[in-house]
Short mmCIF file of N, CA, C and O in Angstrom, two decimals:
data_model
loop_
_atom_site.label_atom_id
_atom_site.label_comp_id
_atom_site.label_asym_id
_atom_site.label_seq_id
_atom_site.Cartn_x
_atom_site.Cartn_y
_atom_site.Cartn_z
N MET A 256 4.73 -24.59 23.18
CA MET A 256 5.11 -24.93 21.83
C MET A 256 5.16 -23.65 20.97
O MET A 256 4.20 -22.89 20.93
N VAL A 257 6.27 -23.44 20.31
CA VAL A 257 6.46 -22.25 19.48
C VAL A 257 6.04 -22.58 18.06
O VAL A 257 6.48 -23.57 17.48
N ARG A 258 5.19 -21.74 17.52
CA ARG A 258 4.76 -21.94 16.12
C ARG A 258 5.62 -21.09 15.21
O ARG A 258 5.78 -19.88 15.43
N LEU A 259 6.15 -21.71 14.19
CA LEU A 259 7.00 -21.01 13.23
C LEU A 259 6.19 -20.66 12.00
O LEU A 259 5.28 -21.39 11.61
N THR A 260 6.53 -19.54 11.37
CA THR A 260 5.89 -19.18 10.12
C THR A 260 6.44 -20.07 9.01
O THR A 260 7.45 -20.77 9.18
N LYS A 261 5.79 -20.03 7.86
CA LYS A 261 6.23 -20.83 6.72
C LYS A 261 7.66 -20.45 6.32
O LYS A 261 8.49 -21.31 6.05
N ALA A 262 7.95 -19.14 6.31
CA ALA A 262 9.29 -18.68 5.95
C ALA A 262 10.33 -19.18 6.95
O ALA A 262 11.44 -19.55 6.57
N GLN A 263 9.97 -19.22 8.23
CA GLN A 263 10.90 -19.70 9.25
C GLN A 263 11.15 -21.20 9.10
O GLN A 263 12.27 -21.68 9.30
N ARG A 264 10.11 -21.96 8.76
CA ARG A 264 10.27 -23.41 8.58
C ARG A 264 11.11 -23.74 7.36
O ARG A 264 11.84 -24.73 7.34
N GLN A 265 11.04 -22.91 6.33
CA GLN A 265 11.76 -23.19 5.09
C GLN A 265 13.18 -22.63 5.09
O GLN A 265 13.94 -22.90 4.18
N TRP A 266 13.56 -21.87 6.10
CA TRP A 266 14.88 -21.26 6.13
C TRP A 266 15.96 -22.32 6.31
O TRP A 266 15.82 -23.28 7.05
N ARG A 267 17.06 -22.11 5.58
CA ARG A 267 18.22 -22.98 5.69
C ARG A 267 19.46 -22.10 5.86
O ARG A 267 19.50 -20.98 5.36
N PRO A 268 20.50 -22.58 6.55
CA PRO A 268 21.73 -21.79 6.71
C PRO A 268 22.31 -21.37 5.37
O PRO A 268 22.32 -22.15 4.42
N GLY A 269 22.76 -20.14 5.30
CA GLY A 269 23.37 -19.61 4.08
C GLY A 269 22.36 -19.09 3.07
O GLY A 269 22.73 -18.64 2.00
N GLN A 270 21.09 -19.17 3.40
CA GLN A 270 20.05 -18.73 2.48
C GLN A 270 20.03 -17.21 2.42
O GLN A 270 20.06 -16.53 3.44
N VAL A 271 19.97 -16.67 1.21
CA VAL A 271 19.96 -15.23 1.01
C VAL A 271 18.52 -14.72 1.11
O VAL A 271 17.61 -15.30 0.52
N LYS A 272 18.32 -13.65 1.87
CA LYS A 272 17.00 -13.08 2.04
C LYS A 272 16.55 -12.39 0.76
O LYS A 272 17.31 -11.63 0.15
N LYS A 273 15.32 -12.65 0.36
CA LYS A 273 14.78 -12.02 -0.84
C LYS A 273 14.56 -10.54 -0.54
O LYS A 273 13.99 -10.19 0.49
N PRO A 274 15.03 -9.67 -1.44
CA PRO A 274 14.87 -8.24 -1.18
C PRO A 274 13.38 -7.85 -1.22
O PRO A 274 12.62 -8.38 -2.01
N SER A 275 13.00 -6.91 -0.35
CA SER A 275 11.61 -6.47 -0.33
C SER A 275 11.39 -5.42 -1.41
O SER A 275 12.32 -4.76 -1.87
N SER A 276 10.14 -5.29 -1.81
CA SER A 276 9.79 -4.38 -2.89
C SER A 276 9.56 -2.97 -2.36
O SER A 276 8.77 -2.75 -1.44
N ILE A 277 10.23 -2.02 -2.97
CA ILE A 277 10.05 -0.62 -2.60
C ILE A 277 8.67 -0.15 -3.07
O ILE A 277 8.01 0.64 -2.40
N LYS A 278 8.23 -0.67 -4.20
CA LYS A 278 6.91 -0.32 -4.73
C LYS A 278 5.82 -0.68 -3.73
O LYS A 278 4.91 0.12 -3.45
N VAL A 279 5.90 -1.87 -3.15
CA VAL A 279 4.92 -2.31 -2.16
C VAL A 279 5.01 -1.43 -0.92
O VAL A 279 3.98 -1.02 -0.36
N MET A 280 6.21 -1.12 -0.48
CA MET A 280 6.38 -0.31 0.73
C MET A 280 5.81 1.10 0.54
O MET A 280 5.06 1.59 1.39
N PHE A 281 6.13 1.75 -0.58
CA PHE A 281 5.63 3.10 -0.83
C PHE A 281 4.11 3.10 -0.95
O PHE A 281 3.42 3.94 -0.36
N SER A 282 3.56 2.16 -1.73
CA SER A 282 2.12 2.09 -1.94
C SER A 282 1.38 1.79 -0.64
O SER A 282 0.32 2.36 -0.37
N SER A 283 1.94 0.90 0.17
CA SER A 283 1.34 0.56 1.46
C SER A 283 1.27 1.78 2.37
O SER A 283 0.28 1.98 3.08
N THR A 284 2.31 2.58 2.34
CA THR A 284 2.35 3.78 3.17
C THR A 284 1.23 4.75 2.78
O THR A 284 0.51 5.26 3.64
N VAL A 285 1.06 4.97 1.49
CA VAL A 285 0.02 5.89 1.02
C VAL A 285 -1.37 5.35 1.39
O VAL A 285 -2.21 6.09 1.90
N LEU A 286 -1.59 4.06 1.18
CA LEU A 286 -2.90 3.47 1.48
C LEU A 286 -3.21 3.53 2.98
O LEU A 286 -4.35 3.78 3.38
N THR A 287 -2.21 3.31 3.80
CA THR A 287 -2.42 3.38 5.25
C THR A 287 -2.73 4.80 5.69
O THR A 287 -3.60 5.03 6.55
N LEU A 288 -2.04 5.77 5.12
CA LEU A 288 -2.34 7.17 5.45
C LEU A 288 -3.75 7.54 5.01
O LEU A 288 -4.45 8.31 5.69
N GLU A 289 -4.20 6.97 3.91
CA GLU A 289 -5.56 7.24 3.45
C GLU A 289 -6.61 6.66 4.40
O GLU A 289 -7.72 7.19 4.48
N ALA A 290 -6.27 5.62 5.12
CA ALA A 290 -7.19 5.09 6.13
C ALA A 290 -7.45 6.13 7.21
O ALA A 290 -8.58 6.30 7.67
N PHE A 291 -6.40 6.85 7.61
CA PHE A 291 -6.57 7.94 8.58
C PHE A 291 -7.46 9.04 8.01
O PHE A 291 -8.33 9.58 8.69
N VAL A 292 -7.24 9.39 6.75
CA VAL A 292 -8.07 10.41 6.10
C VAL A 292 -9.52 9.96 6.07
O VAL A 292 -10.43 10.74 6.36
N ALA A 293 -9.76 8.68 5.74
CA ALA A 293 -11.12 8.16 5.70
C ALA A 293 -11.76 8.21 7.09
O ALA A 293 -12.96 8.51 7.22
N PHE A 294 -10.98 7.93 8.13
CA PHE A 294 -11.51 7.99 9.49
C PHE A 294 -11.95 9.41 9.85
O PHE A 294 -13.06 9.64 10.33
N PHE A 295 -11.08 10.39 9.60
CA PHE A 295 -11.41 11.77 9.94
C PHE A 295 -12.51 12.32 9.04
O PHE A 295 -13.33 13.14 9.47
N ALA A 296 -12.57 11.86 7.81
CA ALA A 296 -13.66 12.26 6.91
C ALA A 296 -14.99 11.70 7.43
O ALA A 296 -16.01 12.40 7.39
N THR A 297 -14.97 10.48 7.92
CA THR A 297 -16.18 9.89 8.49
C THR A 297 -16.65 10.70 9.68
O THR A 297 -17.85 10.97 9.83
N LEU A 298 -15.73 11.09 10.54
CA LEU A 298 -16.08 11.93 11.68
C LEU A 298 -16.67 13.27 11.22
O LEU A 298 -17.67 13.75 11.79
N ALA A 299 -16.08 13.87 10.21
CA ALA A 299 -16.56 15.16 9.72
C ALA A 299 -17.96 15.03 9.11
O ALA A 299 -18.84 15.86 9.37
N ILE A 300 -18.16 14.00 8.30
CA ILE A 300 -19.47 13.80 7.68
C ILE A 300 -20.52 13.50 8.75
O ILE A 300 -21.65 13.99 8.68
N PHE A 301 -20.14 12.72 9.74
CA PHE A 301 -21.06 12.44 10.85
C PHE A 301 -21.42 13.74 11.58
O PHE A 301 -22.58 13.98 11.90
N GLY A 302 -20.43 14.57 11.83
CA GLY A 302 -20.67 15.84 12.51
C GLY A 302 -21.58 16.76 11.72
O GLY A 302 -22.44 17.45 12.29
N LEU A 303 -21.41 16.79 10.40
CA LEU A 303 -22.27 17.63 9.56
C LEU A 303 -23.70 17.12 9.51
O LEU A 303 -24.63 17.88 9.22
N ASN A 304 -23.89 15.83 9.78
CA ASN A 304 -25.22 15.22 9.75
C ASN A 304 -25.69 14.80 11.13
O ASN A 304 -26.50 13.87 11.26
N PHE A 305 -25.21 15.47 12.15
CA PHE A 305 -25.52 15.09 13.52
C PHE A 305 -27.01 15.15 13.84
O PHE A 305 -27.52 14.35 14.61
N ASN A 306 -27.71 16.09 13.24
CA ASN A 306 -29.14 16.23 13.51
C ASN A 306 -30.02 15.46 12.52
O ASN A 306 -31.23 15.60 12.52
N SER A 307 -29.39 14.64 11.67
CA SER A 307 -30.14 13.83 10.72
C SER A 307 -30.74 12.62 11.42
O SER A 307 -30.34 12.28 12.54
N PRO A 308 -31.69 11.94 10.75
CA PRO A 308 -32.26 10.73 11.36
C PRO A 308 -31.19 9.66 11.62
O PRO A 308 -30.13 9.64 10.99
N LEU A 309 -31.49 8.78 12.55
CA LEU A 309 -30.55 7.74 12.99
C LEU A 309 -30.06 6.88 11.83
O LEU A 309 -28.89 6.51 11.79
N ILE A 310 -30.93 6.56 10.89
CA ILE A 310 -30.54 5.68 9.78
C ILE A 310 -29.41 6.31 8.97
O ILE A 310 -28.50 5.61 8.51
N TYR A 311 -29.42 7.63 8.79
CA TYR A 311 -28.34 8.29 8.06
C TYR A 311 -27.02 8.18 8.82
O TYR A 311 -25.97 7.96 8.22
N LYS A 312 -27.09 8.33 10.12
CA LYS A 312 -25.88 8.22 10.94
C LYS A 312 -25.30 6.81 10.86
O LYS A 312 -24.09 6.63 10.76
N ILE A 313 -26.19 5.82 10.89
CA ILE A 313 -25.73 4.42 10.78
C ILE A 313 -25.09 4.18 9.43
O ILE A 313 -24.01 3.56 9.34
N ILE A 314 -25.71 4.68 8.37
CA ILE A 314 -25.16 4.51 7.02
C ILE A 314 -23.79 5.18 6.92
O ILE A 314 -22.85 4.62 6.34
N ILE A 315 -23.66 6.38 7.48
CA ILE A 315 -22.37 7.09 7.45
C ILE A 315 -21.29 6.25 8.11
O ILE A 315 -20.19 6.08 7.56
N TRP A 316 -21.58 5.71 9.29
CA TRP A 316 -20.57 4.93 10.01
C TRP A 316 -20.26 3.60 9.33
O TRP A 316 -19.10 3.18 9.27
N VAL A 317 -21.28 2.94 8.79
CA VAL A 317 -21.04 1.66 8.11
C VAL A 317 -20.17 1.87 6.88
O VAL A 317 -19.18 1.16 6.66
N LEU A 318 -20.54 2.86 6.05
CA LEU A 318 -19.73 3.13 4.85
C LEU A 318 -18.33 3.62 5.20
O LEU A 318 -17.34 3.22 4.57
N GLY A 319 -18.25 4.49 6.21
CA GLY A 319 -16.94 5.01 6.62
C GLY A 319 -16.04 3.91 7.15
O GLY A 319 -14.86 3.82 6.77
N LEU A 320 -16.56 3.06 8.02
CA LEU A 320 -15.74 1.97 8.57
C LEU A 320 -15.38 0.95 7.49
O LEU A 320 -14.28 0.38 7.52
N ALA A 321 -16.27 0.73 6.53
CA ALA A 321 -15.95 -0.17 5.42
C ALA A 321 -14.80 0.39 4.58
O ALA A 321 -13.88 -0.34 4.19
N LEU A 322 -14.83 1.69 4.33
CA LEU A 322 -13.76 2.32 3.55
C LEU A 322 -12.44 2.29 4.33
O LEU A 322 -11.38 1.99 3.76
N ILE A 323 -12.51 2.55 5.63
CA ILE A 323 -11.30 2.49 6.46
C ILE A 323 -10.73 1.07 6.44
O ILE A 323 -9.53 0.87 6.25
N GLY A 324 -11.60 0.08 6.60
CA GLY A 324 -11.15 -1.31 6.57
C GLY A 324 -10.54 -1.69 5.23
O GLY A 324 -9.53 -2.40 5.18
N ALA A 325 -11.13 -1.19 4.15
CA ALA A 325 -10.58 -1.48 2.81
C ALA A 325 -9.19 -0.88 2.65
O ALA A 325 -8.28 -1.52 2.11
N PHE A 326 -9.01 0.36 3.13
CA PHE A 326 -7.69 0.99 3.04
C PHE A 326 -6.66 0.26 3.90
O PHE A 326 -5.49 0.16 3.52
N LEU A 327 -7.07 -0.25 5.04
CA LEU A 327 -6.14 -0.98 5.90
C LEU A 327 -5.83 -2.38 5.37
O LEU A 327 -4.75 -2.91 5.59
N ALA A 328 -6.78 -2.97 4.65
CA ALA A 328 -6.57 -4.32 4.10
C ALA A 328 -5.81 -4.28 2.77
O ALA A 328 -5.14 -5.26 2.42
N ALA A 329 -5.91 -3.19 2.04
CA ALA A 329 -5.32 -3.10 0.71
C ALA A 329 -3.82 -3.42 0.65
O ALA A 329 -3.39 -4.11 -0.28
N PRO A 330 -3.00 -2.98 1.60
CA PRO A 330 -1.57 -3.31 1.50
C PRO A 330 -1.30 -4.82 1.50
O PRO A 330 -0.32 -5.26 0.90
N ALA A 331 -2.16 -5.60 2.12
CA ALA A 331 -1.97 -7.05 2.12
C ALA A 331 -2.17 -7.65 0.74
O ALA A 331 -1.67 -8.74 0.46
N PHE A 332 -2.89 -6.94 -0.12
CA PHE A 332 -3.19 -7.47 -1.45
C PHE A 332 -2.22 -6.98 -2.52
O PHE A 332 -2.34 -7.37 -3.69
N LEU A 333 -1.26 -6.16 -2.16
CA LEU A 333 -0.37 -5.58 -3.17
C LEU A 333 0.55 -6.60 -3.83
O LEU A 333 1.12 -6.33 -4.88
N ARG A 334 0.73 -7.75 -3.24
CA ARG A 334 1.56 -8.79 -3.86
C ARG A 334 0.75 -9.64 -4.84
O ARG A 334 1.31 -10.46 -5.56
N LYS A 335 -0.55 -9.45 -4.87
CA LYS A 335 -1.43 -10.16 -5.81
C LYS A 335 -1.50 -9.35 -7.11
O LYS A 335 -1.30 -8.14 -7.12
N PRO A 336 -1.80 -10.02 -8.23
CA PRO A 336 -1.86 -9.30 -9.51
C PRO A 336 -2.91 -8.17 -9.53
O PRO A 336 -2.73 -7.17 -10.19
N TRP A 337 -3.98 -8.34 -8.81
CA TRP A 337 -5.06 -7.35 -8.81
C TRP A 337 -4.94 -6.34 -7.68
O TRP A 337 -5.80 -5.45 -7.54
N GLY A 338 -3.92 -6.41 -6.88
CA GLY A 338 -3.78 -5.54 -5.71
C GLY A 338 -3.71 -4.07 -6.04
O GLY A 338 -4.33 -3.24 -5.37
N TYR A 339 -2.98 -3.71 -7.08
CA TYR A 339 -2.85 -2.30 -7.42
C TYR A 339 -4.13 -1.78 -8.06
O TYR A 339 -4.49 -0.61 -7.87
N THR A 340 -4.86 -2.63 -8.76
CA THR A 340 -6.16 -2.24 -9.30
C THR A 340 -7.12 -1.93 -8.15
O THR A 340 -7.88 -0.96 -8.20
N PHE A 341 -7.06 -2.73 -7.10
CA PHE A 341 -7.87 -2.49 -5.91
C PHE A 341 -7.49 -1.14 -5.28
O PHE A 341 -8.36 -0.37 -4.88
N GLY A 342 -6.20 -0.86 -5.24
CA GLY A 342 -5.74 0.43 -4.71
C GLY A 342 -6.27 1.60 -5.52
O GLY A 342 -6.69 2.62 -4.97
N TRP A 343 -6.27 1.45 -6.85
CA TRP A 343 -6.80 2.52 -7.71
C TRP A 343 -8.29 2.68 -7.50
O TRP A 343 -8.81 3.81 -7.50
N ALA A 344 -9.01 1.60 -7.31
CA ALA A 344 -10.45 1.68 -7.05
C ALA A 344 -10.71 2.44 -5.75
O ALA A 344 -11.65 3.25 -5.67
N LEU A 345 -9.88 2.19 -4.75
CA LEU A 345 -10.04 2.92 -3.49
C LEU A 345 -9.78 4.41 -3.66
O LEU A 345 -10.41 5.24 -3.00
N GLN A 346 -8.86 4.76 -4.56
CA GLN A 346 -8.62 6.18 -4.83
C GLN A 346 -9.89 6.81 -5.37
O GLN A 346 -10.28 7.92 -4.96
N GLY A 347 -10.55 6.10 -6.27
CA GLY A 347 -11.81 6.61 -6.83
C GLY A 347 -12.90 6.74 -5.77
O GLY A 347 -13.67 7.71 -5.78
N LEU A 348 -12.96 5.79 -4.85
CA LEU A 348 -13.96 5.87 -3.78
C LEU A 348 -13.72 7.06 -2.86
O LEU A 348 -14.67 7.70 -2.41
N LEU A 349 -12.46 7.36 -2.59
CA LEU A 349 -12.16 8.52 -1.74
C LEU A 349 -12.59 9.81 -2.43
O LEU A 349 -13.17 10.69 -1.80
N ILE A 350 -12.34 9.90 -3.73
CA ILE A 350 -12.78 11.08 -4.47
C ILE A 350 -14.31 11.13 -4.51
O ILE A 350 -14.91 12.19 -4.35
N LEU A 351 -14.93 9.98 -4.70
CA LEU A 351 -16.39 9.90 -4.75
C LEU A 351 -17.03 10.31 -3.42
O LEU A 351 -18.15 10.83 -3.40
N ALA A 352 -16.31 10.10 -2.33
CA ALA A 352 -16.82 10.53 -1.02
C ALA A 352 -16.95 12.04 -0.95
O ALA A 352 -17.59 12.57 -0.04
N GLY A 353 -16.38 12.73 -1.93
CA GLY A 353 -16.52 14.18 -2.01
C GLY A 353 -17.95 14.62 -2.22
O GLY A 353 -18.27 15.80 -2.04
N VAL A 354 -18.84 13.70 -2.57
CA VAL A 354 -20.27 14.02 -2.67
C VAL A 354 -20.79 14.45 -1.30
O VAL A 354 -21.58 15.37 -1.18
N ALA A 355 -20.34 13.76 -0.25
CA ALA A 355 -20.78 14.07 1.11
C ALA A 355 -19.97 15.18 1.76
O ALA A 355 -20.49 15.90 2.60
N LEU A 356 -18.71 15.28 1.37
CA LEU A 356 -17.82 16.30 1.96
C LEU A 356 -16.94 16.84 0.83
O LEU A 356 -15.92 16.22 0.47
N PRO A 357 -17.33 17.96 0.21
CA PRO A 357 -16.65 18.44 -1.00
C PRO A 357 -15.14 18.59 -0.90
O PRO A 357 -14.43 18.41 -1.87
N SER A 358 -14.61 18.89 0.27
CA SER A 358 -13.16 19.03 0.40
C SER A 358 -12.43 17.71 0.15
O SER A 358 -11.24 17.71 -0.17
N LEU A 359 -13.14 16.60 0.24
CA LEU A 359 -12.52 15.29 -0.02
C LEU A 359 -12.15 15.11 -1.49
O LEU A 359 -11.29 14.28 -1.81
N ILE A 360 -12.78 15.87 -2.37
CA ILE A 360 -12.42 15.77 -3.79
C ILE A 360 -10.96 16.20 -3.96
O ILE A 360 -10.16 15.49 -4.58
N PHE A 361 -10.62 17.36 -3.39
CA PHE A 361 -9.24 17.85 -3.49
C PHE A 361 -8.28 16.90 -2.76
O PHE A 361 -7.22 16.54 -3.29
N ILE A 362 -8.64 16.48 -1.55
CA ILE A 362 -7.79 15.58 -0.77
C ILE A 362 -7.61 14.26 -1.52
O ILE A 362 -6.51 13.71 -1.60
N GLY A 363 -8.71 13.75 -2.08
CA GLY A 363 -8.65 12.50 -2.84
C GLY A 363 -7.76 12.61 -4.06
O GLY A 363 -7.00 11.69 -4.38
N LEU A 364 -7.84 13.74 -4.75
CA LEU A 364 -6.97 13.96 -5.92
C LEU A 364 -5.50 14.03 -5.51
O LEU A 364 -4.63 13.49 -6.21
N CYS A 365 -5.24 14.68 -4.39
CA CYS A 365 -3.85 14.75 -3.89
C CYS A 365 -3.33 13.36 -3.53
O CYS A 365 -2.19 13.01 -3.88
N PHE A 366 -4.14 12.55 -2.87
CA PHE A 366 -3.70 11.20 -2.52
C PHE A 366 -3.60 10.31 -3.75
O PHE A 366 -2.76 9.41 -3.80
N THR A 367 -4.44 10.54 -4.75
CA THR A 367 -4.33 9.78 -5.99
C THR A 367 -2.99 10.09 -6.66
O THR A 367 -2.31 9.17 -7.16
N ALA A 368 -2.60 11.36 -6.65
CA ALA A 368 -1.30 11.73 -7.20
C ALA A 368 -0.17 11.09 -6.38
O ALA A 368 0.82 10.60 -6.95
N ALA A 369 -0.32 11.06 -5.07
CA ALA A 369 0.70 10.43 -4.22
C ALA A 369 0.78 8.92 -4.48
O ALA A 369 1.87 8.35 -4.52
N TYR A 370 -0.37 8.27 -4.68
CA TYR A 370 -0.39 6.83 -4.97
C TYR A 370 0.27 6.56 -6.33
O TYR A 370 1.07 5.63 -6.46
N TRP A 371 -0.05 7.38 -7.32
CA TRP A 371 0.56 7.23 -8.64
C TRP A 371 2.08 7.38 -8.52
O TRP A 371 2.83 6.58 -9.09
N TYR A 372 2.53 8.38 -7.79
CA TYR A 372 3.96 8.60 -7.62
C TYR A 372 4.62 7.43 -6.88
O TYR A 372 5.71 7.01 -7.24
N ALA A 373 3.95 6.91 -5.87
CA ALA A 373 4.49 5.78 -5.10
C ALA A 373 4.65 4.55 -5.99
O ALA A 373 5.69 3.87 -5.94
N VAL A 374 3.64 4.28 -6.80
CA VAL A 374 3.71 3.11 -7.69
C VAL A 374 4.79 3.31 -8.75
O VAL A 374 5.63 2.42 -8.97
N ARG A 375 4.80 4.45 -9.38
CA ARG A 375 5.76 4.72 -10.46
C ARG A 375 7.21 4.73 -9.95
O ARG A 375 8.10 4.09 -10.51
N THR A 376 7.44 5.45 -8.87
CA THR A 376 8.80 5.55 -8.32
C THR A 376 9.23 4.21 -7.73
O THR A 376 10.39 3.82 -7.88
N GLY A 377 8.32 3.51 -7.09
CA GLY A 377 8.65 2.20 -6.54
C GLY A 377 9.06 1.22 -7.62
O GLY A 377 10.02 0.46 -7.44
N GLU A 378 8.34 1.22 -8.75
CA GLU A 378 8.72 0.34 -9.87
C GLU A 378 10.12 0.67 -10.37
O GLU A 378 10.93 -0.22 -10.62
N ARG A 379 10.39 1.96 -10.52
CA ARG A 379 11.71 2.38 -11.02
C ARG A 379 12.82 1.97 -10.06
O ARG A 379 13.85 1.42 -10.47
N LEU A 380 12.62 2.19 -8.78
CA LEU A 380 13.64 1.83 -7.80
C LEU A 380 13.82 0.31 -7.70
O LEU A 380 14.95 -0.18 -7.53
N ASP A 381 12.74 -0.45 -7.82
CA ASP A 381 12.86 -1.91 -7.83
C ASP A 381 13.66 -2.39 -9.03
O ASP A 381 14.50 -3.29 -8.92
N ARG A 382 13.42 -1.77 -10.20
CA ARG A 382 14.20 -2.13 -11.40
C ARG A 382 15.67 -1.81 -11.20
O ARG A 382 16.55 -2.61 -11.53
N GLU A 383 15.96 -0.64 -10.63
CA GLU A 383 17.35 -0.25 -10.40
C GLU A 383 18.03 -1.20 -9.40
O GLU A 383 19.19 -1.56 -9.58
N ASN A 384 17.30 -1.61 -8.37
CA ASN A 384 17.87 -2.54 -7.39
C ASN A 384 18.16 -3.90 -8.01
O ASN A 384 19.18 -4.52 -7.71
N LYS A 385 17.27 -4.38 -8.88
CA LYS A 385 17.52 -5.66 -9.56
C LYS A 385 18.75 -5.56 -10.46
O LYS A 385 19.57 -6.49 -10.50
N GLU A 386 18.87 -4.46 -11.17
CA GLU A 386 20.03 -4.26 -12.04
C GLU A 386 21.31 -4.19 -11.21
O GLU A 386 22.32 -4.81 -11.56
N ARG A 387 21.27 -3.47 -10.10
CA ARG A 387 22.43 -3.36 -9.22
C ARG A 387 22.80 -4.74 -8.65
O ARG A 387 23.98 -5.10 -8.59
N GLU A 388 21.81 -5.52 -8.27
CA GLU A 388 22.07 -6.87 -7.74
C GLU A 388 22.69 -7.76 -8.81
O GLU A 388 23.61 -8.52 -8.54
N ARG A 389 22.17 -7.66 -10.04
CA ARG A 389 22.72 -8.45 -11.14
C ARG A 389 24.17 -8.07 -11.41
O ARG A 389 25.03 -8.94 -11.57
N GLU A 390 24.46 -6.78 -11.40
CA GLU A 390 25.84 -6.33 -11.62
C GLU A 390 26.75 -6.76 -10.48
O GLU A 390 27.91 -7.11 -10.72
N GLN A 391 26.25 -6.75 -9.25
CA GLN A 391 27.04 -7.18 -8.10
C GLN A 391 27.40 -8.67 -8.23
O GLN A 391 28.53 -9.06 -7.99
N LEU A 392 26.42 -9.50 -8.61
CA LEU A 392 26.69 -10.93 -8.78
C LEU A 392 27.70 -11.17 -9.89
O LEU A 392 28.58 -12.02 -9.77
N GLU A 393 27.57 -10.41 -10.97
CA GLU A 393 28.51 -10.52 -12.08
C GLU A 393 29.92 -10.13 -11.64
O GLU A 393 30.89 -10.81 -11.96
N TRP A 394 30.04 -9.06 -10.87
CA TRP A 394 31.34 -8.61 -10.37
C TRP A 394 31.94 -9.66 -9.45
O TRP A 394 33.14 -9.96 -9.54
N GLU A 395 31.11 -10.22 -8.54
CA GLU A 395 31.62 -11.25 -7.62
C GLU A 395 32.09 -12.48 -8.38
O GLU A 395 33.10 -13.10 -8.01
N LYS A 396 31.39 -12.84 -9.45
CA LYS A 396 31.79 -13.99 -10.25
C LYS A 396 33.13 -13.71 -10.93
O LYS A 396 34.00 -14.59 -10.98
N GLN A 397 33.34 -12.49 -11.41
CA GLN A 397 34.61 -12.12 -12.04
C GLN A 397 35.75 -12.15 -11.02
O GLN A 397 36.86 -12.56 -11.33
N GLN A 398 35.48 -11.71 -9.79
CA GLN A 398 36.50 -11.68 -8.75
C GLN A 398 36.90 -13.09 -8.34
O GLN A 398 38.05 -13.34 -7.98
N LYS A 399 35.96 -14.03 -8.38
CA LYS A 399 36.29 -15.42 -8.04
C LYS A 399 37.21 -16.03 -9.09
O LYS A 399 38.06 -16.86 -8.77
N ASN A 400 37.02 -15.65 -10.35
CA ASN A 400 37.80 -16.22 -11.43
C ASN A 400 39.22 -15.66 -11.49
O ASN A 400 40.05 -16.16 -12.22
N LEU A 401 39.51 -14.60 -10.76
CA LEU A 401 40.85 -14.01 -10.80
C LEU A 401 41.85 -14.81 -10.03
O LEU A 401 41.96 -15.52 -9.28
#
């Protein structure tokens, strides 16, 4: 038995596909790349604290894996009203991780700038695509009337 998704069950012939959001795509890319940064930062912090007591090592891995999981889960929330706020909070957490590894402050600031650019540029491109789609529909309507 094949299970269909909700979108597949609701599909009808001639149905136009809803355009995807460039803002979501750009922001998702930045957040996913930050998961890799969080993983390598966790490894670096663990390496710097290799001779520390076991409890510190456990805390490093728990916090690191939680941050990695948050960065990987964040793109799923970008369609929710609070999704981008969650993304901004994660930017702050990456910068805050600079307490354990000072180079993360610079890396976090660079990724924060990349996230800001992704959100801003994505919004602009989505607006332009909507305007282009509206103009295309208007043109097609005029061509039908000729």
